[in-house]
Coordinates of C-alpha atoms (C1' of nucleotides) in Angstrom, one line a residue:
Chain A
M1 CA 0.0 0.0 0.0
Q2 CA 2.6 2.4 1.1
R3 CA 4.5 1.5 -2.0
L4 CA 1.6 2.3 -4.3
L5 CA 1.1 5.7 -2.8
G6 CA 4.8 6.3 -3.0
Q7 CA 4.7 5.7 -6.7
A8 CA 2.4 8.7 -7.1
G9 CA 4.6 10.8 -4.8
I10 CA 1.9 10.8 -2.2
S11 CA 2.5 9.8 1.3
S12 CA -0.4 8.9 3.6
K13 CA 1.0 10.7 6.6
W14 CA -0.1 14.1 5.3
F15 CA -3.7 13.3 4.8
N16 CA -6.8 12.3 6.8
M17 CA -7.6 9.3 4.8
E18 CA -10.4 6.8 5.2
H19 CA -11.4 3.6 3.5
I20 CA -14.9 3.2 2.1
D21 CA -16.5 0.1 0.7
Y22 CA -18.8 0.3 -2.4
C23 CA -21.0 -2.6 -3.4
K24 CA -21.2 -3.7 -7.0
G25 CA -22.9 -1.0 -9.1
A26 CA -22.5 1.8 -6.5
I27 CA -21.8 5.2 -7.9
V28 CA -18.6 6.8 -6.5
F29 CA -19.3 10.1 -8.1
R30 CA -21.4 11.5 -10.9
Q31 CA -20.7 13.6 -13.9
A32 CA -20.5 17.4 -13.2
Q33 CA -20.4 16.8 -9.5
P34 CA -17.8 18.9 -7.6
C35 CA -14.5 17.1 -7.0
E36 CA -14.2 16.8 -3.3
Y37 CA -12.0 13.7 -3.0
V38 CA -9.3 11.9 -4.8
Y39 CA -9.6 8.1 -4.7
Q40 CA -7.3 5.1 -4.8
V41 CA -8.5 1.6 -5.4
I42 CA -7.5 -0.7 -2.5
A43 CA -9.5 -3.6 -3.7
G44 CA -12.0 -4.2 -6.6
A45 CA -12.4 -2.2 -9.8
V46 CA -14.2 1.0 -11.0
R47 CA -15.3 2.1 -14.4
A48 CA -15.2 5.7 -15.6
Q49 CA -18.1 6.4 -18.0
K50 CA -19.9 9.1 -19.9
L51 CA -23.6 8.7 -20.6
L52 CA -25.8 10.1 -23.4
P53 CA -29.5 10.9 -22.8
D54 CA -30.6 8.0 -25.0
G55 CA -28.6 5.4 -23.1
R56 CA -25.5 5.2 -25.2
R57 CA -22.5 5.0 -23.0
Q58 CA -18.7 5.4 -23.5
I59 CA -16.4 3.9 -20.9
A60 CA -13.2 5.9 -20.8
G61 CA -11.3 3.5 -18.7
F62 CA -11.1 1.1 -15.8
H63 CA -9.4 1.8 -12.5
L64 CA -7.8 -1.3 -10.9
V65 CA -6.0 -2.0 -7.6
G66 CA -3.5 0.7 -7.0
D67 CA -4.9 3.3 -9.5
I68 CA -5.6 6.8 -8.4
F69 CA -8.6 8.5 -10.0
G70 CA -10.9 11.5 -9.5
L71 CA -8.0 13.9 -9.6
E72 CA -9.2 16.8 -11.7
T73 CA -7.7 20.2 -12.4
V74 CA -11.1 21.6 -13.0
A75 CA -13.8 22.0 -10.4
T76 CA -16.1 19.2 -11.5
H77 CA -15.9 15.5 -12.5
R78 CA -16.2 14.9 -16.2
F79 CA -17.1 11.2 -15.8
E80 CA -19.3 9.1 -13.6
A81 CA -17.3 6.5 -11.6
V82 CA -19.1 3.2 -10.8
A83 CA -17.9 0.2 -8.8
I84 CA -17.8 -2.9 -11.1
V85 CA -17.6 -5.3 -8.2
Q86 CA -17.4 -5.0 -4.4
T87 CA -14.7 -2.3 -4.1
T88 CA -12.7 -0.6 -1.3
L89 CA -11.4 2.9 -2.0
R90 CA -9.1 5.1 0.0
L91 CA -10.3 8.8 0.0
M92 CA -8.1 11.8 0.1
S93 CA -9.3 15.3 0.6
R94 CA -8.9 17.2 -2.6
R95 CA -8.2 20.5 -0.8
A96 CA -5.3 19.0 1.2
L97 CA -3.9 17.7 -2.1
D98 CA -4.3 21.1 -3.8
D99 CA -2.4 22.8 -1.0
R100 CA 0.5 20.4 -1.2
V101 CA 0.7 20.7 -5.0
V102 CA 1.2 24.4 -4.6
S103 CA 3.9 24.1 -1.9
E104 CA 5.7 21.0 -3.0
P105 CA 7.4 20.5 -6.3
T106 CA 7.4 16.7 -5.9
A107 CA 3.6 16.6 -5.4
F108 CA 3.3 18.8 -8.5
R109 CA 5.3 16.4 -10.5
A110 CA 3.2 13.6 -9.3
L111 CA 0.0 15.4 -10.3
L112 CA 1.5 16.1 -13.7
G113 CA 2.3 12.4 -14.0
V114 CA -1.2 11.3 -13.2
I115 CA -2.7 13.6 -15.7
T116 CA -0.2 12.8 -18.4
K117 CA -0.9 9.1 -18.0
S118 CA -4.6 9.8 -18.5
L119 CA -3.8 11.9 -21.6
I120 CA -1.6 9.2 -23.1
H121 CA -4.2 6.6 -22.5
A122 CA -7.0 8.7 -24.0
E123 CA -4.8 9.4 -27.1
N124 CA -4.2 5.7 -27.6
H125 CA -7.8 4.9 -27.1
M126 CA -8.8 7.5 -29.8
L127 CA -6.6 5.5 -32.2
L128 CA -8.4 2.3 -31.2
L129 CA -11.9 3.8 -31.6
G130 CA -11.1 5.6 -34.8
C131 CA -9.1 3.0 -36.7
Q132 CA -9.1 -0.5 -35.4
D133 CA -11.5 -3.4 -36.3
S134 CA -13.3 -5.5 -33.7
D135 CA -10.7 -8.2 -33.4
E136 CA -7.9 -5.7 -33.0
R137 CA -9.9 -3.8 -30.3
V138 CA -10.5 -7.0 -28.3
A139 CA -6.9 -8.1 -28.7
T140 CA -5.7 -4.6 -27.5
F141 CA -8.0 -4.8 -24.6
L142 CA -6.8 -8.3 -23.6
M143 CA -3.2 -7.1 -23.8
E144 CA -4.0 -4.1 -21.7
M145 CA -5.6 -6.2 -19.0
H146 CA -2.9 -8.7 -19.2
S147 CA -0.3 -6.1 -18.3
R148 CA -2.4 -4.4 -15.7
S149 CA -4.2 -7.2 -13.8
T150 CA -2.5 -10.6 -14.2
S151 CA -1.7 -12.7 -11.1
G152 CA 0.4 -15.7 -12.0
R153 CA -0.8 -16.8 -15.4
V154 CA -4.4 -15.6 -14.9
T155 CA -5.6 -12.3 -16.3
H156 CA -8.6 -11.0 -14.3
L157 CA -11.4 -9.3 -16.2
P158 CA -13.7 -8.0 -13.5
M159 CA -16.1 -6.2 -15.9
S160 CA -19.0 -7.5 -17.8
R161 CA -19.0 -8.1 -21.6
R162 CA -21.2 -5.0 -21.9
D163 CA -18.6 -2.9 -20.0
I164 CA -15.9 -4.2 -22.3
A165 CA -18.1 -3.5 -25.4
D166 CA -18.8 0.1 -24.2
Y167 CA -15.1 0.6 -23.6
L168 CA -14.2 -0.6 -27.1
G169 CA -17.1 1.0 -29.0
L170 CA -18.6 -2.4 -29.9
T171 CA -21.6 -4.4 -28.8
L172 CA -21.4 -7.2 -26.3
E173 CA -22.2 -9.8 -28.9
T174 CA -19.2 -8.7 -31.0
V175 CA -16.9 -8.9 -28.0
S176 CA -18.2 -12.3 -27.1
R177 CA -17.7 -13.5 -30.7
A178 CA -14.1 -12.2 -30.8
M179 CA -13.2 -13.9 -27.6
A180 CA -14.9 -17.1 -28.8
K181 CA -12.7 -16.9 -31.9
F182 CA -9.5 -16.4 -29.9
R183 CA -10.5 -19.4 -27.8
R184 CA -11.0 -21.6 -30.8
D185 CA -7.7 -20.4 -32.3
G186 CA -5.9 -21.3 -29.1
L187 CA -4.8 -17.8 -28.2
L188 CA -6.8 -17.8 -25.0
K189 CA -8.7 -20.0 -22.5
F190 CA -10.9 -19.3 -19.5
V191 CA -10.9 -20.6 -16.0
D192 CA -13.7 -19.7 -13.6
A193 CA -16.3 -19.3 -16.4
Q194 CA -15.8 -15.9 -18.1
R195 CA -13.9 -13.5 -15.8
R196 CA -10.6 -15.3 -15.4
A197 CA -8.6 -15.8 -18.6
V198 CA -5.2 -17.3 -19.4
I199 CA -3.4 -15.8 -22.4
L200 CA -1.9 -18.8 -24.3
D201 CA -0.4 -17.0 -27.2
R202 CA 0.8 -13.6 -26.1
Q203 CA 2.7 -13.0 -29.3
A204 CA -0.3 -13.5 -31.6
L205 CA -2.6 -11.2 -29.6
A206 CA 0.1 -8.6 -29.2
A207 CA 0.7 -8.7 -33.0
M208 CA -3.0 -8.2 -33.6
A209 CA -3.2 -5.3 -31.1
D210 CA 0.0 -3.7 -32.3
E211 CA -1.4 -3.4 -35.7
A212 CA -2.0 -0.3 -33.7
R213 CA 1.7 0.3 -33.3
L214 CA 3.0 3.6 -34.6
A215 CA 4.4 3.7 -38.1
S216 CA 7.5 5.5 -39.2
Chain B
M1 CA -0.4 38.1 -30.4
Q2 CA 0.7 39.3 -27.1
R3 CA -2.8 38.7 -25.9
L4 CA -2.8 35.1 -27.1
L5 CA 0.5 34.3 -25.3
G6 CA -0.8 36.0 -22.2
Q7 CA -3.8 33.7 -22.1
A8 CA -1.4 30.8 -21.6
G9 CA 0.5 32.7 -19.0
I10 CA 3.5 32.9 -21.2
S11 CA 5.1 36.1 -22.1
S12 CA 7.4 36.5 -25.0
K13 CA 10.1 38.5 -23.3
W14 CA 11.6 35.5 -21.5
F15 CA 12.2 33.5 -24.6
N16 CA 14.3 33.5 -27.6
M17 CA 11.5 33.0 -30.1
E18 CA 11.6 32.8 -33.8
H19 CA 8.9 32.6 -36.5
I20 CA 9.2 29.8 -39.0
D21 CA 7.0 29.3 -42.1
Y22 CA 5.9 25.8 -43.2
C23 CA 4.4 25.1 -46.6
K24 CA 1.3 23.0 -47.0
G25 CA 2.1 19.4 -46.1
A26 CA 5.4 20.2 -44.3
I27 CA 6.1 18.1 -41.2
V28 CA 6.6 20.1 -38.0
F29 CA 7.7 17.1 -36.0
R30 CA 7.4 13.4 -36.1
Q31 CA 6.1 10.7 -33.8
A32 CA 8.7 9.6 -31.2
Q33 CA 10.9 12.6 -32.0
P34 CA 12.4 14.4 -29.0
C35 CA 10.5 17.5 -27.9
E36 CA 12.8 20.4 -28.5
Y37 CA 10.3 23.2 -29.0
V38 CA 6.9 24.3 -28.1
Y39 CA 4.9 25.9 -30.9
Q40 CA 2.2 28.5 -31.3
V41 CA 0.2 28.9 -34.5
I42 CA 0.6 32.5 -35.8
A43 CA -1.1 31.8 -39.1
G44 CA -2.5 28.8 -40.9
A45 CA -3.4 25.4 -39.3
V46 CA -1.7 22.2 -38.2
R47 CA -3.0 18.6 -37.8
A48 CA -1.8 16.2 -35.1
Q49 CA -1.9 12.6 -36.3
K50 CA -1.0 9.1 -35.5
L51 CA -0.2 6.7 -38.3
L52 CA -0.5 2.9 -38.5
P53 CA 1.9 0.8 -40.6
D54 CA -0.8 0.0 -43.1
G55 CA -1.7 3.6 -43.8
R56 CA -4.6 4.0 -41.4
R57 CA -4.5 7.3 -39.7
Q58 CA -6.2 8.9 -36.7
I59 CA -6.1 12.7 -36.4
A60 CA -6.3 13.7 -32.8
G61 CA -7.0 17.3 -33.4
F62 CA -6.3 20.5 -35.3
H63 CA -4.3 23.4 -34.1
L64 CA -5.6 26.8 -35.3
V65 CA -4.4 30.4 -34.9
G66 CA -3.4 31.1 -31.3
D67 CA -3.2 27.5 -30.2
I68 CA -0.1 26.2 -28.4
F69 CA 1.0 22.6 -29.2
G70 CA 4.0 20.3 -28.9
L71 CA 4.1 20.8 -25.2
E72 CA 4.8 17.4 -23.7
T73 CA 5.6 16.2 -20.2
V74 CA 7.4 13.2 -21.6
A75 CA 10.6 13.3 -23.6
T76 CA 9.2 12.5 -27.1
H77 CA 6.2 13.6 -29.3
R78 CA 3.3 11.2 -29.4
F79 CA 1.9 12.6 -32.6
E80 CA 3.2 13.8 -35.9
A81 CA 2.4 17.5 -36.6
V82 CA 1.8 18.5 -40.2
A83 CA 1.0 21.9 -41.7
I84 CA -2.4 21.8 -43.4
V85 CA -1.9 25.0 -45.4
Q86 CA 0.9 27.5 -45.6
T87 CA 1.5 28.1 -41.9
T88 CA 3.6 30.4 -39.6
L89 CA 4.6 29.1 -36.2
R90 CA 6.4 30.7 -33.3
L91 CA 8.9 28.4 -31.7
M92 CA 9.8 28.4 -28.0
S93 CA 12.7 26.5 -26.5
R94 CA 11.4 23.6 -24.5
R95 CA 14.3 23.8 -22.1
A96 CA 13.6 27.4 -21.3
L97 CA 10.0 26.6 -20.7
D98 CA 10.9 23.7 -18.4
D99 CA 13.1 25.9 -16.3
R100 CA 10.3 28.4 -15.9
V101 CA 7.7 25.8 -15.0
V102 CA 9.9 24.6 -12.1
S103 CA 10.6 28.1 -10.8
E104 CA 7.3 29.9 -11.5
P105 CA 4.0 28.8 -10.1
T106 CA 2.2 30.8 -12.8
A107 CA 3.9 29.0 -15.6
F108 CA 3.1 25.8 -13.9
R109 CA -0.6 26.6 -13.8
A110 CA -0.4 27.5 -17.5
L111 CA 1.2 24.2 -18.3
L112 CA -1.4 22.3 -16.4
G113 CA -4.1 24.3 -18.2
V114 CA -2.7 23.4 -21.7
I115 CA -2.6 19.7 -20.8
T116 CA -6.0 19.7 -19.1
K117 CA -7.5 21.2 -22.2
S118 CA -6.0 18.4 -24.4
L119 CA -7.3 15.8 -22.0
I120 CA -10.8 17.2 -22.0
H121 CA -10.8 17.3 -25.7
A122 CA -9.5 13.8 -26.0
E123 CA -12.2 12.5 -23.6
N124 CA -15.0 14.2 -25.6
H125 CA -13.5 12.8 -28.8
M126 CA -13.6 9.3 -27.4
L127 CA -17.3 9.7 -26.8
L128 CA -17.7 10.8 -30.4
L129 CA -15.7 8.0 -31.8
G130 CA -17.2 5.4 -29.6
C131 CA -20.9 6.3 -29.7
Q132 CA -21.9 8.8 -32.4
D133 CA -23.2 8.0 -35.9
S134 CA -21.9 9.7 -39.0
D135 CA -24.3 12.7 -39.1
E136 CA -23.7 13.4 -35.4
R137 CA -20.0 13.3 -35.9
V138 CA -20.0 15.8 -38.8
A139 CA -22.4 18.1 -36.9
T140 CA -20.2 18.0 -33.8
F141 CA -17.2 18.8 -36.0
L142 CA -19.0 21.7 -37.6
M143 CA -20.0 23.1 -34.3
E144 CA -16.4 22.8 -33.0
M145 CA -15.0 24.6 -36.0
H146 CA -17.8 27.2 -35.8
S147 CA -16.7 28.1 -32.2
R148 CA -13.0 28.0 -33.0
S149 CA -12.6 29.5 -36.4
T150 CA -15.4 31.7 -37.4
S151 CA -14.8 35.2 -38.8
G152 CA -18.0 37.1 -39.3
R153 CA -20.6 34.5 -40.4
V154 CA -18.0 32.4 -42.2
T155 CA -16.6 29.2 -40.6
H156 CA -13.3 28.3 -42.1
L157 CA -12.5 24.7 -42.7
P158 CA -8.8 24.7 -43.8
M159 CA -8.5 20.9 -43.8
S160 CA -9.4 18.5 -46.6
R161 CA -12.4 16.1 -46.5
R162 CA -9.9 13.3 -45.9
D163 CA -8.5 15.1 -42.9
I164 CA -12.0 15.6 -41.5
A165 CA -12.8 12.0 -42.1
D166 CA -9.6 10.7 -40.3
Y167 CA -10.4 13.0 -37.4
L168 CA -14.0 11.7 -37.1
G169 CA -13.2 8.0 -37.8
L170 CA -15.2 8.0 -41.1
T171 CA -14.3 8.0 -44.8
L172 CA -14.2 11.1 -46.9
E173 CA -17.2 10.0 -48.9
T174 CA -19.3 9.7 -45.8
V175 CA -18.2 13.2 -44.6
S176 CA -19.1 14.6 -48.1
R177 CA -22.5 12.9 -48.0
A178 CA -23.3 14.3 -44.5
M179 CA -22.4 17.8 -45.6
A180 CA -24.4 17.5 -48.8
K181 CA -27.4 16.4 -46.7
F182 CA -26.9 19.4 -44.3
R183 CA -26.8 21.6 -47.4
R184 CA -29.9 20.2 -48.9
D185 CA -31.7 20.6 -45.5
G186 CA -30.7 24.2 -45.3
L187 CA -28.5 23.9 -42.3
L188 CA -25.4 24.9 -44.1
K189 CA -24.1 26.6 -47.2
F190 CA -20.7 27.1 -48.8
V191 CA -18.9 30.1 -50.1
D192 CA -15.6 29.7 -51.8
A193 CA -16.2 26.2 -53.0
Q194 CA -15.7 23.8 -50.1
R195 CA -13.5 25.4 -47.4
R196 CA -15.6 28.3 -46.3
A197 CA -19.0 27.5 -44.8
V198 CA -21.9 29.5 -43.3
I199 CA -23.9 27.8 -40.6
L200 CA -27.5 28.6 -41.4
D201 CA -29.2 26.7 -38.6
R202 CA -27.0 26.6 -35.6
Q203 CA -29.8 25.2 -33.4
A204 CA -30.4 22.2 -35.5
L205 CA -26.7 21.3 -35.9
A206 CA -26.1 21.9 -32.2
A207 CA -29.0 19.6 -31.3
M208 CA -27.6 16.9 -33.5
A209 CA -24.2 17.2 -32.0
D210 CA -25.4 17.5 -28.5
E211 CA -27.1 14.2 -28.8
A212 CA -23.6 13.9 -27.3
R213 CA -24.5 16.1 -24.4
L214 CA -24.1 14.4 -21.0
A215 CA -27.1 12.8 -19.4
S216 CA -28.1 12.9 -15.8
Chain C
dC1 C1' -5.3 25.8 -71.1
dG2 C1' -4.3 21.3 -69.3
dA3 C1' -3.3 18.1 -65.8
dA4 C1' -3.4 16.5 -61.1
dG5 C1' -5.6 16.7 -57.1
dA6 C1' -10.0 17.3 -54.4
dC7 C1' -14.7 16.7 -54.0
dT8 C1' -19.3 14.8 -55.1
dT9 C1' -22.4 11.3 -56.3
dG10 C1' -23.9 6.7 -57.3
dA11 C1' -23.8 1.4 -57.0
dT12 C1' -22.5 -2.4 -54.4
dG13 C1' -20.5 -5.1 -50.4
dC14 C1' -19.6 -6.3 -45.8
dA15 C1' -18.3 -5.8 -40.7
dG16 C1' -20.6 -5.3 -37.1
dA17 C1' -25.3 -4.1 -35.2
dT18 C1' -29.7 -5.8 -34.2
dC19 C1' -32.9 -9.3 -33.2
dA20 C1' -33.8 -13.8 -31.3
dA21 C1' -33.1 -17.9 -28.6
dA22 C1' -30.6 -21.1 -26.1
dA23 C1' -27.1 -22.1 -22.7
dT24 C1' -24.6 -21.0 -18.7
dC25 C1' -23.7 -18.8 -14.4
dC26 C1' -24.7 -17.5 -9.8
dG27 C1' -27.1 -16.1 -5.8
dT28 C1' -30.8 -17.5 -2.7
dG29 C1' -33.7 -20.2 -0.1
dG30 C1' -35.6 -24.6 1.0
Chain D
dC1 C1' -26.7 -30.0 -1.1
dC2 C1' -29.9 -29.1 -4.7
dA3 C1' -33.5 -26.6 -7.2
dC4 C1' -35.1 -22.4 -8.9
dG5 C1' -35.0 -17.8 -11.3
dG6 C1' -32.9 -13.8 -13.0
dA7 C1' -28.9 -12.1 -15.1
dT8 C1' -25.2 -12.8 -18.2
dT9 C1' -23.1 -14.9 -22.0
dT10 C1' -23.0 -17.5 -26.1
dT11 C1' -24.5 -18.5 -30.6
dG12 C1' -27.2 -18.1 -34.8
dA13 C1' -30.0 -15.4 -38.4
dT14 C1' -30.8 -11.2 -40.4
dC15 C1' -30.3 -6.3 -41.3
dT16 C1' -28.1 -1.8 -42.1
dG17 C1' -24.9 2.1 -41.9
dC18 C1' -21.0 3.0 -43.5
dA19 C1' -17.0 1.4 -46.4
dT20 C1' -15.5 0.3 -50.7
dC21 C1' -15.5 0.7 -55.6
dA22 C1' -16.3 3.5 -59.5
dA23 C1' -17.3 7.5 -62.4
dG24 C1' -17.8 12.0 -63.2
dT25 C1' -17.2 17.1 -61.9
dC26 C1' -14.9 20.9 -59.9
dT27 C1' -10.9 23.5 -58.5
dT28 C1' -6.4 24.9 -58.5
dC29 C1' -2.2 26.2 -60.3
dG30 C1' 1.8 25.8 -63.2

DNA sequence: CGAAGACTTGATGCAGATCAAAATCCGTGG
DNA sequence: CCACGGATTTTGATCTGCATCAAGTCTTCG
């Protein structure tokens, strides 16, 4: 824990922190709501989503164990954050963080790092949404989850097929079909029904995803 | 000019700046190239793009007069920047800017502001690429250009149909058809062939675009 | 004026959406 | 422990919006 906070240049001793549990589906904060806290995932997973009036939804990303989110440089949240499964979050007062960023160069660097990471992710995701076909999108997603949430040989996918679809700009049926195909082709297998995967051919999936690798 | 720099909290007196002209199609910098300068558009327009090995392309955004770009918090550029038309840029040394950001809180705020703006744009563009249909995308694009590059009643579209298409994740034919439809429906008309438009029904286009307005 | 590039318009094809149904998973309570 | 019921996922059939292919027209500029 201390290590995770340390990575972001944030030490717990300066803040009045508390842990809060959210059950599956609980809303951590809503769009346009004022940012009062910054959050770190202690256990579980959270999705960051934008909603359209007619029900369409875009998921901008998933926050997994260790991730810090809800840190905005504007006054209000631009996404809604929802717990995907039973989740424990550590809350930090945004005001306290603001004060430190002003006074401490290290904290400033950390803030810049967090925002830059979001920006790079968003830029790469634009490429996926604008250019890649469905198999490439799902392969990219699997590689992302593989690098972020693998314990042992098992890659954990805590979110539903619908969540994955809304993240990738596809339908849940298309996601399911792509995964079925990867399974048939021996690139992937599942343990524990559909939320725990083992990547069998990392090379092949990476190649498909890195069709999205930069040229020249 | 001074006013534009001022908006970003950057004053010209601290830097050794120079103006450079780029002809249409000239590359300002390439992907993965080290960031040596920060740029401001004095005249013309620039596109920021990522390329895939097979020729697919995603344009992340357009830089118009007054915009600052090329400012990274990492060592290398993540996009290629290309002049869309004859363009004049003002260059600022990245090193000088870095030094100031460390020593001056105001410059720091300015940096944060520039990056936050990019992030918000990227997040909104993900919604467009992930959820919107072709008419909505083109309407959103027209509203964006309307608010960013209108002089008098004329909205200037310096980029080609292909550029617009690669920005919106469509083909140039689809963009052309959407615009033709808007023209037939009296929402839009063109002066000067196809690069200068007049928005006739701002309400209707905004309504179509703001299908992408946040719910709840 | 001529040629190359840019744009429009039309015809056709297809990847992925939509519709539909069956299979599987999982929590709950007997 | 097992049976039940709702939710989730898979799989199949069909449809459609946009891509692709293909002319033809306009624009720009040497």
